[in-house]
Amino acid sequence: MLVLSPLSAKPLQWNGTLAEAQVVARARRSFNARLATLSAEIAAERARSERSQALPQVSVSETTMKSTLTQLGMPAARQTYASLNVSVPLFAPQAWAAARAAGSSAFAARATSAMAVNRAVREAVVAYDAAALARAVVEQRAIDLRDQRSHLAFTEERVRNGAAPRYLIARDEAALAQAQQSERDARAEAVRTVHELEVLLNLDVTSKPILALSAPSPTLALNVAELERKAYAQRPDVLAAERSVLAARERVAAARDGYLPTISATAQSYNGTSNPALGNAGAQIGITASLPLFDGGSRGAEVRLAQLEYDRTRIALARTRLQARADVLDASSDLKAARRNLTTANSELRNAKIDKHVADLRARAGKGIELEVLDALATLADARENVLRATARYDDALAGLHAAVGDYAPR
């Protein structure tokens, strides 16, 4: 079983079965996903800092002073006091609006992080399908190579029996050499695609994971309207765009609140000693009200800037919604096309098997033409690989649909 512990700097060595569900879980902890999560955490801390400006502030201070210079009738003195200072915002609309905007921005950052995870999982699933396909092609070409060897042995037997001319051996040997080269090329491609997957999942590149293409589900029903509603409700980039609009609206309110007064209460208590004696303890309470009168136009500029940013986020939201709908439609079309392609590929494979069987019967009966069996072998090999590629394409299209509606994003 694959251990789904947080990714560390050291890649994981894995030599067992690696299922697609495990790839999804591990991709959510991939390098890109971790970087996106850190960005969201940074935004959350910034929001917490913004909110703190609208909350009471408490501090402790200590003052020690020794004056030995007498001037203006003041004697030499020594003082040591500890103070407790409290400040409470009573009316601070600008700070409160800024805090709400920061909270919405933090949510948008988390949603953006979730969208990055969604993309990372899709990328990992596609890489997994590519690696599994490459492994399956290697196995299939090994079967093709075995068929070519069997056909060459049959041709050599016919030549020994005088039933076929000798030059057919050279022709079949050339076909065998081509099959051997195709099998070696497939092995090299399999190594490359597995390494790409291992890098994405932070697996050691010396690992030997066991991969397999997922069994297709061509009977899956598609309700495009329902998929669109699902994308609008849960797709992270749509949610991020909506919260960005809310944050921009709060920033407009914060900028306009800059014209309003602010009121805060302050309190201070102190305890200590002094020489000459000035008292050991005391306290003071005050209320401060501030009304800005003239600022050279800076507040007006801030309001206009915030309004422009609000308009920009609304446009971005409309574009993101339209893109989400387009992605769902494209993914649905891709899945339908992949389903038809898979059906066609399986039909072609059945026909190729029949043609190969007929060609073998004709050859053994001495009624076939010279290239008939080789052509049937090539057609059968292509048909087998087409089924594998159609299966991988269907899996990729299904992953694309999940990504289009945001299914891979963490909740």
Short mmCIF file of C-alpha atoms in Angstrom, two decimals:
data_model
loop_
_atom_site.label_atom_id
_atom_site.label_comp_id
_atom_site.label_asym_id
_atom_site.label_seq_id
_atom_site.Cartn_x
_atom_site.Cartn_y
_atom_site.Cartn_z
CA MET A 1 0.00 0.00 0.00
CA LEU A 2 1.31 3.45 -0.89
CA VAL A 3 2.00 5.54 2.22
CA LEU A 4 0.38 8.94 1.76
CA SER A 5 2.61 10.85 4.15
CA PRO A 6 3.52 14.48 3.40
CA LEU A 7 6.17 14.83 0.75
CA SER A 8 9.64 15.37 2.11
CA ALA A 9 12.84 16.46 0.44
CA LYS A 10 13.78 12.80 -0.04
CA PRO A 11 11.86 11.10 -2.89
CA LEU A 12 9.89 7.99 -2.04
CA GLN A 13 11.13 4.62 -3.28
CA TRP A 14 8.17 2.66 -4.62
CA ASN A 15 8.29 -0.72 -6.33
CA GLY A 16 4.70 -1.91 -5.98
CA THR A 17 1.35 -1.36 -7.60
CA LEU A 18 0.53 2.30 -8.17
CA ALA A 19 -3.18 2.80 -8.80
CA GLU A 20 -4.72 5.94 -10.25
CA ALA A 21 -6.50 6.71 -6.98
CA GLN A 22 -3.14 6.71 -5.21
CA VAL A 23 -1.76 9.04 -7.87
CA VAL A 24 -4.61 11.48 -7.21
CA ALA A 25 -3.97 11.43 -3.46
CA ARG A 26 -0.22 11.88 -3.84
CA ALA A 27 -0.55 14.60 -6.49
CA ARG A 28 -2.47 16.66 -3.94
CA ARG A 29 0.83 16.77 -2.03
CA SER A 30 3.03 17.39 -5.07
CA PHE A 31 5.54 20.21 -5.39
CA ASN A 32 3.12 22.52 -7.22
CA ALA A 33 0.34 21.77 -4.75
CA ARG A 34 2.58 22.49 -1.76
CA LEU A 35 3.74 25.80 -3.25
CA ALA A 36 0.13 26.83 -3.86
CA THR A 37 -0.79 25.89 -0.30
CA LEU A 38 2.03 28.04 1.07
CA SER A 39 0.76 31.00 -0.98
CA ALA A 40 -2.69 30.54 0.55
CA GLU A 41 -1.22 30.42 4.05
CA ILE A 42 0.70 33.64 3.38
CA ALA A 43 -2.53 35.35 2.29
CA ALA A 44 -4.30 34.07 5.42
CA GLU A 45 -1.62 35.55 7.67
CA ARG A 46 -1.85 38.88 5.85
CA ALA A 47 -5.60 38.87 6.42
CA ARG A 48 -5.05 38.16 10.11
CA SER A 49 -2.66 41.11 10.26
CA GLU A 50 -5.25 43.37 8.61
CA ARG A 51 -7.97 42.28 11.04
CA SER A 52 -5.73 42.98 14.01
CA GLN A 53 -5.75 46.69 13.14
CA ALA A 54 -9.44 46.87 14.06
CA LEU A 55 -9.03 45.08 17.40
CA PRO A 56 -8.03 46.44 20.83
CA GLN A 57 -4.29 46.86 21.40
CA VAL A 58 -2.61 46.24 24.77
CA SER A 59 1.04 46.91 25.58
CA VAL A 60 3.34 47.15 28.59
CA SER A 61 6.19 49.64 28.83
CA GLU A 62 8.84 50.61 31.36
CA THR A 63 10.50 53.99 31.70
CA THR A 64 13.72 54.61 33.61
CA MET A 65 15.17 58.13 33.71
CA LYS A 66 17.99 59.74 35.66
CA SER A 67 18.53 63.47 35.27
CA THR A 68 21.51 65.14 36.96
CA LEU A 69 21.29 68.45 35.12
CA THR A 70 19.22 71.12 36.85
CA GLN A 71 17.68 73.70 34.57
CA LEU A 72 14.70 76.03 34.48
CA GLY A 73 14.07 75.42 38.15
CA MET A 74 13.80 71.62 37.76
CA PRO A 75 15.82 69.63 40.31
CA ALA A 76 17.91 66.55 39.62
CA ALA A 77 15.58 63.55 39.51
CA ARG A 78 15.41 59.78 39.10
CA GLN A 79 12.26 57.94 37.94
CA THR A 80 11.32 54.29 37.30
CA TYR A 81 7.77 53.54 36.14
CA ALA A 82 5.96 50.55 34.54
CA SER A 83 2.89 51.33 32.44
CA LEU A 84 -0.04 49.36 31.01
CA ASN A 85 -1.44 50.90 27.82
CA VAL A 86 -4.76 49.98 26.21
CA SER A 87 -6.26 51.31 22.97
CA VAL A 88 -9.77 50.36 21.82
CA PRO A 89 -11.21 51.43 18.43
CA LEU A 90 -14.75 52.69 19.05
CA PHE A 91 -15.60 53.80 15.53
CA ALA A 92 -13.19 52.73 12.77
CA PRO A 93 -15.22 51.93 9.62
CA GLN A 94 -12.21 52.07 7.32
CA ALA A 95 -10.28 49.51 9.38
CA TRP A 96 -13.31 47.24 9.65
CA ALA A 97 -13.93 47.32 5.89
CA ALA A 98 -10.25 46.63 5.24
CA ALA A 99 -10.42 43.63 7.57
CA ARG A 100 -13.44 42.23 5.72
CA ALA A 101 -11.66 42.75 2.39
CA ALA A 102 -8.61 40.93 3.72
CA GLY A 103 -10.77 38.00 4.78
CA SER A 104 -12.31 37.73 1.31
CA SER A 105 -8.87 37.98 -0.26
CA ALA A 106 -7.63 35.16 1.96
CA PHE A 107 -10.55 32.97 0.87
CA ALA A 108 -9.78 33.80 -2.77
CA ALA A 109 -6.15 32.81 -2.18
CA ARG A 110 -7.24 29.47 -0.71
CA ALA A 111 -9.50 28.87 -3.71
CA THR A 112 -6.66 29.76 -6.07
CA SER A 113 -4.50 27.26 -4.22
CA ALA A 114 -7.21 24.62 -4.61
CA MET A 115 -7.34 25.31 -8.35
CA ALA A 116 -3.58 24.79 -8.56
CA VAL A 117 -4.04 21.45 -6.80
CA ASN A 118 -6.83 20.61 -9.25
CA ARG A 119 -4.47 21.26 -12.17
CA ALA A 120 -1.63 19.34 -10.52
CA VAL A 121 -3.84 16.28 -10.08
CA ARG A 122 -5.01 16.47 -13.70
CA GLU A 123 -1.39 16.70 -14.85
CA ALA A 124 -0.44 13.70 -12.72
CA VAL A 125 -3.38 11.61 -13.98
CA VAL A 126 -2.46 12.38 -17.60
CA ALA A 127 1.17 11.46 -16.86
CA TYR A 128 0.00 8.24 -15.22
CA ASP A 129 -2.10 7.32 -18.25
CA ALA A 130 0.84 8.06 -20.55
CA ALA A 131 3.15 5.85 -18.49
CA ALA A 132 0.58 3.07 -18.22
CA LEU A 133 -0.04 3.26 -21.97
CA ALA A 134 3.69 3.06 -22.68
CA ARG A 135 3.99 -0.02 -20.45
CA ALA A 136 1.01 -1.63 -22.18
CA VAL A 137 2.49 -0.88 -25.61
CA VAL A 138 5.72 -2.61 -24.55
CA GLU A 139 3.74 -5.72 -23.61
CA GLN A 140 1.75 -5.56 -26.83
CA ARG A 141 4.83 -5.19 -29.01
CA ALA A 142 6.37 -8.16 -27.25
CA ILE A 143 3.33 -10.14 -28.41
CA ASP A 144 3.76 -8.75 -31.93
CA LEU A 145 7.41 -9.81 -31.83
CA ARG A 146 6.41 -13.31 -30.79
CA ASP A 147 3.93 -13.47 -33.68
CA GLN A 148 6.62 -12.38 -36.14
CA ARG A 149 8.99 -15.07 -34.83
CA SER A 150 6.26 -17.67 -35.15
CA HIS A 151 5.54 -16.57 -38.72
CA LEU A 152 9.25 -16.68 -39.62
CA ALA A 153 9.50 -20.23 -38.24
CA PHE A 154 6.47 -21.22 -40.31
CA THR A 155 8.02 -19.70 -43.46
CA GLU A 156 11.33 -21.49 -42.84
CA GLU A 157 9.46 -24.78 -42.49
CA ARG A 158 7.64 -24.20 -45.77
CA VAL A 159 10.93 -23.37 -47.51
CA ARG A 160 12.52 -26.58 -46.18
CA ASN A 161 9.54 -28.53 -47.50
CA GLY A 162 9.82 -26.84 -50.88
CA ALA A 163 6.40 -25.18 -50.52
CA ALA A 164 7.75 -21.60 -50.67
CA PRO A 165 10.68 -19.77 -52.32
CA ARG A 166 13.76 -18.99 -50.18
CA TYR A 167 13.54 -15.18 -50.61
CA LEU A 168 10.47 -15.17 -48.36
CA ILE A 169 12.80 -15.91 -45.42
CA ALA A 170 14.69 -12.63 -45.99
CA ARG A 171 11.39 -10.75 -46.22
CA ASP A 172 10.12 -12.23 -42.95
CA GLU A 173 13.47 -11.64 -41.23
CA ALA A 174 13.22 -7.95 -42.19
CA ALA A 175 9.72 -7.84 -40.70
CA LEU A 176 11.06 -9.48 -37.54
CA ALA A 177 13.88 -6.92 -37.28
CA GLN A 178 11.36 -4.11 -37.61
CA ALA A 179 9.25 -5.64 -34.83
CA GLN A 180 12.35 -5.90 -32.61
CA GLN A 181 13.18 -2.23 -33.19
CA SER A 182 9.59 -1.20 -32.43
CA GLU A 183 9.73 -3.15 -29.18
CA ARG A 184 13.02 -1.48 -28.15
CA ASP A 185 11.59 1.96 -28.98
CA ALA A 186 8.54 1.19 -26.85
CA ARG A 187 10.74 0.22 -23.90
CA ALA A 188 12.66 3.50 -24.14
CA GLU A 189 9.40 5.46 -24.29
CA ALA A 190 8.09 3.58 -21.25
CA VAL A 191 11.18 4.49 -19.22
CA ARG A 192 10.84 8.17 -20.17
CA THR A 193 7.13 8.43 -19.31
CA VAL A 194 7.59 6.63 -15.99
CA HIS A 195 10.36 9.06 -15.04
CA GLU A 196 8.07 12.00 -15.83
CA LEU A 197 5.43 10.53 -13.54
CA GLU A 198 7.96 9.87 -10.78
CA VAL A 199 9.16 13.48 -10.85
CA LEU A 200 5.59 14.79 -10.60
CA LEU A 201 4.85 12.55 -7.60
CA ASN A 202 8.28 12.93 -5.95
CA LEU A 203 9.07 9.24 -6.37
CA ASP A 204 12.64 8.06 -6.66
CA VAL A 205 13.53 7.65 -10.34
CA THR A 206 14.96 4.21 -9.61
CA SER A 207 11.49 3.03 -8.52
CA LYS A 208 9.69 0.36 -10.50
CA PRO A 209 5.97 1.08 -10.02
CA ILE A 210 3.43 -1.30 -11.51
CA LEU A 211 0.98 0.66 -13.69
CA ALA A 212 -2.22 -0.29 -15.48
CA LEU A 213 -4.71 1.55 -17.64
CA SER A 214 -8.09 2.00 -15.97
CA ALA A 215 -10.98 0.01 -17.36
CA PRO A 216 -13.15 2.43 -19.37
CA SER A 217 -16.80 3.07 -18.47
CA PRO A 218 -18.38 3.90 -21.84
CA THR A 219 -21.88 3.82 -20.32
CA LEU A 220 -21.21 6.93 -18.19
CA ALA A 221 -24.13 9.35 -18.64
CA LEU A 222 -23.35 13.01 -19.32
CA ASN A 223 -25.66 15.81 -18.19
CA VAL A 224 -23.91 18.93 -19.46
CA ALA A 225 -26.29 21.36 -17.73
CA GLU A 226 -25.75 19.64 -14.38
CA LEU A 227 -21.99 19.62 -14.95
CA GLU A 228 -22.05 23.37 -15.63
CA ARG A 229 -23.97 24.03 -12.41
CA LYS A 230 -21.49 21.86 -10.53
CA ALA A 231 -18.55 23.78 -12.01
CA TYR A 232 -20.08 27.14 -11.01
CA ALA A 233 -20.69 25.85 -7.48
CA GLN A 234 -17.38 24.15 -6.69
CA ARG A 235 -14.72 25.02 -9.27
CA PRO A 236 -12.00 26.85 -7.29
CA ASP A 237 -11.16 29.54 -9.84
CA VAL A 238 -14.83 30.55 -10.03
CA LEU A 239 -15.03 30.72 -6.23
CA ALA A 240 -11.79 32.71 -6.12
CA ALA A 241 -13.11 35.19 -8.68
CA GLU A 242 -16.35 35.62 -6.71
CA ARG A 243 -14.47 36.30 -3.47
CA SER A 244 -12.15 38.69 -5.29
CA VAL A 245 -15.22 40.70 -6.29
CA LEU A 246 -16.37 40.78 -2.65
CA ALA A 247 -12.91 41.83 -1.49
CA ALA A 248 -12.78 44.62 -4.08
CA ARG A 249 -16.24 45.81 -3.00
CA GLU A 250 -15.07 46.00 0.61
CA ARG A 251 -12.00 47.96 -0.48
CA VAL A 252 -14.27 50.47 -2.20
CA ALA A 253 -16.18 50.79 1.08
CA ALA A 254 -12.92 51.17 3.00
CA ALA A 255 -11.75 53.91 0.66
CA ARG A 256 -15.04 55.80 1.01
CA ASP A 257 -14.94 55.37 4.78
CA GLY A 258 -11.74 57.39 4.70
CA TYR A 259 -13.99 60.49 4.70
CA LEU A 260 -15.58 59.43 8.01
CA PRO A 261 -14.25 60.24 11.48
CA THR A 262 -12.49 57.69 13.64
CA ILE A 263 -12.94 57.42 17.39
CA SER A 264 -10.77 55.47 19.79
CA ALA A 265 -10.46 55.18 23.56
CA THR A 266 -7.12 54.96 25.32
CA ALA A 267 -6.23 54.10 28.91
CA GLN A 268 -2.93 54.08 30.75
CA SER A 269 -1.94 53.09 34.27
CA TYR A 270 1.49 53.41 35.83
CA ASN A 271 3.28 52.28 38.95
CA GLY A 272 6.77 53.16 40.09
CA THR A 273 9.05 55.33 42.18
CA SER A 274 10.68 58.71 41.74
CA ASN A 275 13.08 60.98 43.61
CA PRO A 276 11.89 63.59 44.43
CA ALA A 277 8.58 61.85 45.04
CA LEU A 278 5.97 62.44 42.33
CA GLY A 279 3.55 59.67 43.29
CA ASN A 280 3.73 55.88 43.12
CA ALA A 281 0.65 55.10 40.98
CA GLY A 282 -1.78 56.75 38.61
CA ALA A 283 -4.02 56.32 35.60
CA GLN A 284 -5.51 58.29 32.74
CA ILE A 285 -8.32 57.67 30.27
CA GLY A 286 -8.91 59.52 27.03
CA ILE A 287 -11.09 59.48 23.94
CA THR A 288 -9.67 60.66 20.63
CA ALA A 289 -11.79 61.66 17.63
CA SER A 290 -10.22 62.44 14.27
CA LEU A 291 -11.91 63.94 11.19
CA PRO A 292 -9.73 64.43 8.11
CA LEU A 293 -10.47 67.73 6.38
CA PHE A 294 -8.00 68.10 3.52
CA ASP A 295 -5.56 65.58 2.08
CA GLY A 296 -4.69 66.96 -1.33
CA GLY A 297 -6.99 64.53 -3.15
CA SER A 298 -5.44 61.27 -1.93
CA ARG A 299 -8.72 59.88 -0.60
CA GLY A 300 -10.52 60.63 -3.85
CA ALA A 301 -7.76 58.88 -5.77
CA GLU A 302 -8.02 55.87 -3.47
CA VAL A 303 -11.78 55.67 -4.05
CA ARG A 304 -11.35 55.81 -7.82
CA LEU A 305 -8.57 53.22 -7.70
CA ALA A 306 -10.69 50.88 -5.58
CA GLN A 307 -13.66 51.33 -7.93
CA LEU A 308 -11.52 50.52 -10.96
CA GLU A 309 -10.21 47.41 -9.22
CA TYR A 310 -13.79 46.41 -8.42
CA ASP A 311 -14.76 46.77 -12.08
CA ARG A 312 -11.73 44.70 -13.09
CA THR A 313 -12.67 41.85 -10.75
CA ARG A 314 -16.23 41.81 -12.09
CA ILE A 315 -14.90 41.46 -15.63
CA ALA A 316 -12.52 38.73 -14.47
CA LEU A 317 -15.43 36.88 -12.82
CA ALA A 318 -17.48 36.98 -16.02
CA ARG A 319 -14.51 35.68 -18.00
CA THR A 320 -13.80 32.92 -15.46
CA ARG A 321 -17.41 31.76 -15.52
CA LEU A 322 -17.39 31.67 -19.32
CA GLN A 323 -14.09 29.77 -19.32
CA ALA A 324 -15.49 27.25 -16.85
CA ARG A 325 -18.48 26.64 -19.09
CA ALA A 326 -16.25 26.30 -22.15
CA ASP A 327 -14.02 23.82 -20.31
CA VAL A 328 -17.03 21.69 -19.34
CA LEU A 329 -18.37 21.71 -22.91
CA ASP A 330 -14.94 20.87 -24.36
CA ALA A 331 -14.35 18.09 -21.83
CA SER A 332 -17.80 16.63 -22.51
CA SER A 333 -17.16 16.68 -26.26
CA ASP A 334 -13.74 15.09 -25.77
CA LEU A 335 -15.25 12.33 -23.65
CA LYS A 336 -17.95 11.61 -26.22
CA ALA A 337 -15.38 11.50 -29.01
CA ALA A 338 -13.11 9.25 -26.94
CA ARG A 339 -16.05 6.93 -26.27
CA ARG A 340 -16.80 6.64 -30.00
CA ASN A 341 -13.11 6.14 -30.74
CA LEU A 342 -12.89 3.33 -28.18
CA THR A 343 -15.91 1.58 -29.67
CA THR A 344 -14.43 1.87 -33.17
CA ALA A 345 -11.02 0.61 -32.03
CA ASN A 346 -12.53 -2.48 -30.40
CA SER A 347 -14.53 -3.18 -33.55
CA GLU A 348 -11.39 -2.87 -35.68
CA LEU A 349 -9.56 -5.24 -33.34
CA ARG A 350 -12.27 -7.87 -33.71
CA ASN A 351 -12.09 -7.56 -37.50
CA ALA A 352 -8.28 -7.72 -37.46
CA LYS A 353 -8.35 -10.94 -35.43
CA ILE A 354 -10.76 -12.48 -37.91
CA ASP A 355 -8.62 -11.38 -40.88
CA LYS A 356 -5.51 -12.83 -39.21
CA HIS A 357 -7.27 -16.13 -38.59
CA VAL A 358 -8.42 -16.30 -42.23
CA ALA A 359 -4.94 -15.41 -43.50
CA ASP A 360 -3.42 -18.20 -41.38
CA LEU A 361 -5.92 -20.73 -42.70
CA ARG A 362 -5.26 -19.70 -46.31
CA ALA A 363 -1.49 -19.84 -45.78
CA ARG A 364 -1.61 -23.34 -44.25
CA ALA A 365 -3.84 -24.48 -47.09
CA GLY A 366 -1.40 -23.04 -49.62
CA LYS A 367 -4.01 -20.69 -51.07
CA GLY A 368 -2.81 -17.37 -49.66
CA ILE A 369 -0.70 -14.76 -51.41
CA GLU A 370 2.82 -14.06 -50.14
CA LEU A 371 2.14 -10.81 -48.26
CA GLU A 372 -1.27 -11.72 -46.89
CA VAL A 373 -0.12 -13.01 -43.48
CA LEU A 374 2.40 -10.19 -42.98
CA ASP A 375 -0.26 -7.65 -43.80
CA ALA A 376 -2.67 -9.34 -41.37
CA LEU A 377 0.00 -9.32 -38.65
CA ALA A 378 0.68 -5.62 -39.16
CA THR A 379 -3.03 -4.81 -39.15
CA LEU A 380 -3.57 -6.82 -35.97
CA ALA A 381 -0.62 -5.12 -34.24
CA ASP A 382 -1.97 -1.68 -35.16
CA ALA A 383 -5.46 -2.64 -33.99
CA ARG A 384 -4.18 -3.81 -30.61
CA GLU A 385 -2.25 -0.59 -30.05
CA ASN A 386 -5.21 1.48 -31.22
CA VAL A 387 -7.35 -0.09 -28.49
CA LEU A 388 -4.71 0.75 -25.89
CA ARG A 389 -4.40 4.34 -27.13
CA ALA A 390 -8.18 4.71 -27.29
CA THR A 391 -8.41 3.49 -23.68
CA ALA A 392 -5.76 5.99 -22.58
CA ARG A 393 -7.51 8.76 -24.48
CA TYR A 394 -10.80 7.90 -22.77
CA ASP A 395 -9.11 7.97 -19.35
CA ASP A 396 -7.53 11.34 -20.18
CA ALA A 397 -10.86 12.75 -21.36
CA LEU A 398 -12.56 11.55 -18.18
CA ALA A 399 -9.80 13.16 -16.09
CA GLY A 400 -10.29 16.35 -18.11
CA LEU A 401 -13.99 16.35 -17.26
CA HIS A 402 -13.27 15.87 -13.55
CA ALA A 403 -10.78 18.75 -13.68
CA ALA A 404 -13.21 20.96 -15.61
CA VAL A 405 -15.79 20.76 -12.82
CA GLY A 406 -13.17 20.96 -10.05
CA ASP A 407 -13.52 17.44 -8.67
CA TYR A 408 -9.80 17.12 -7.98
CA ALA A 409 -9.64 20.23 -5.78
CA PRO A 410 -9.37 19.69 -2.01
CA ARG A 411 -12.51 20.50 -0.05
#
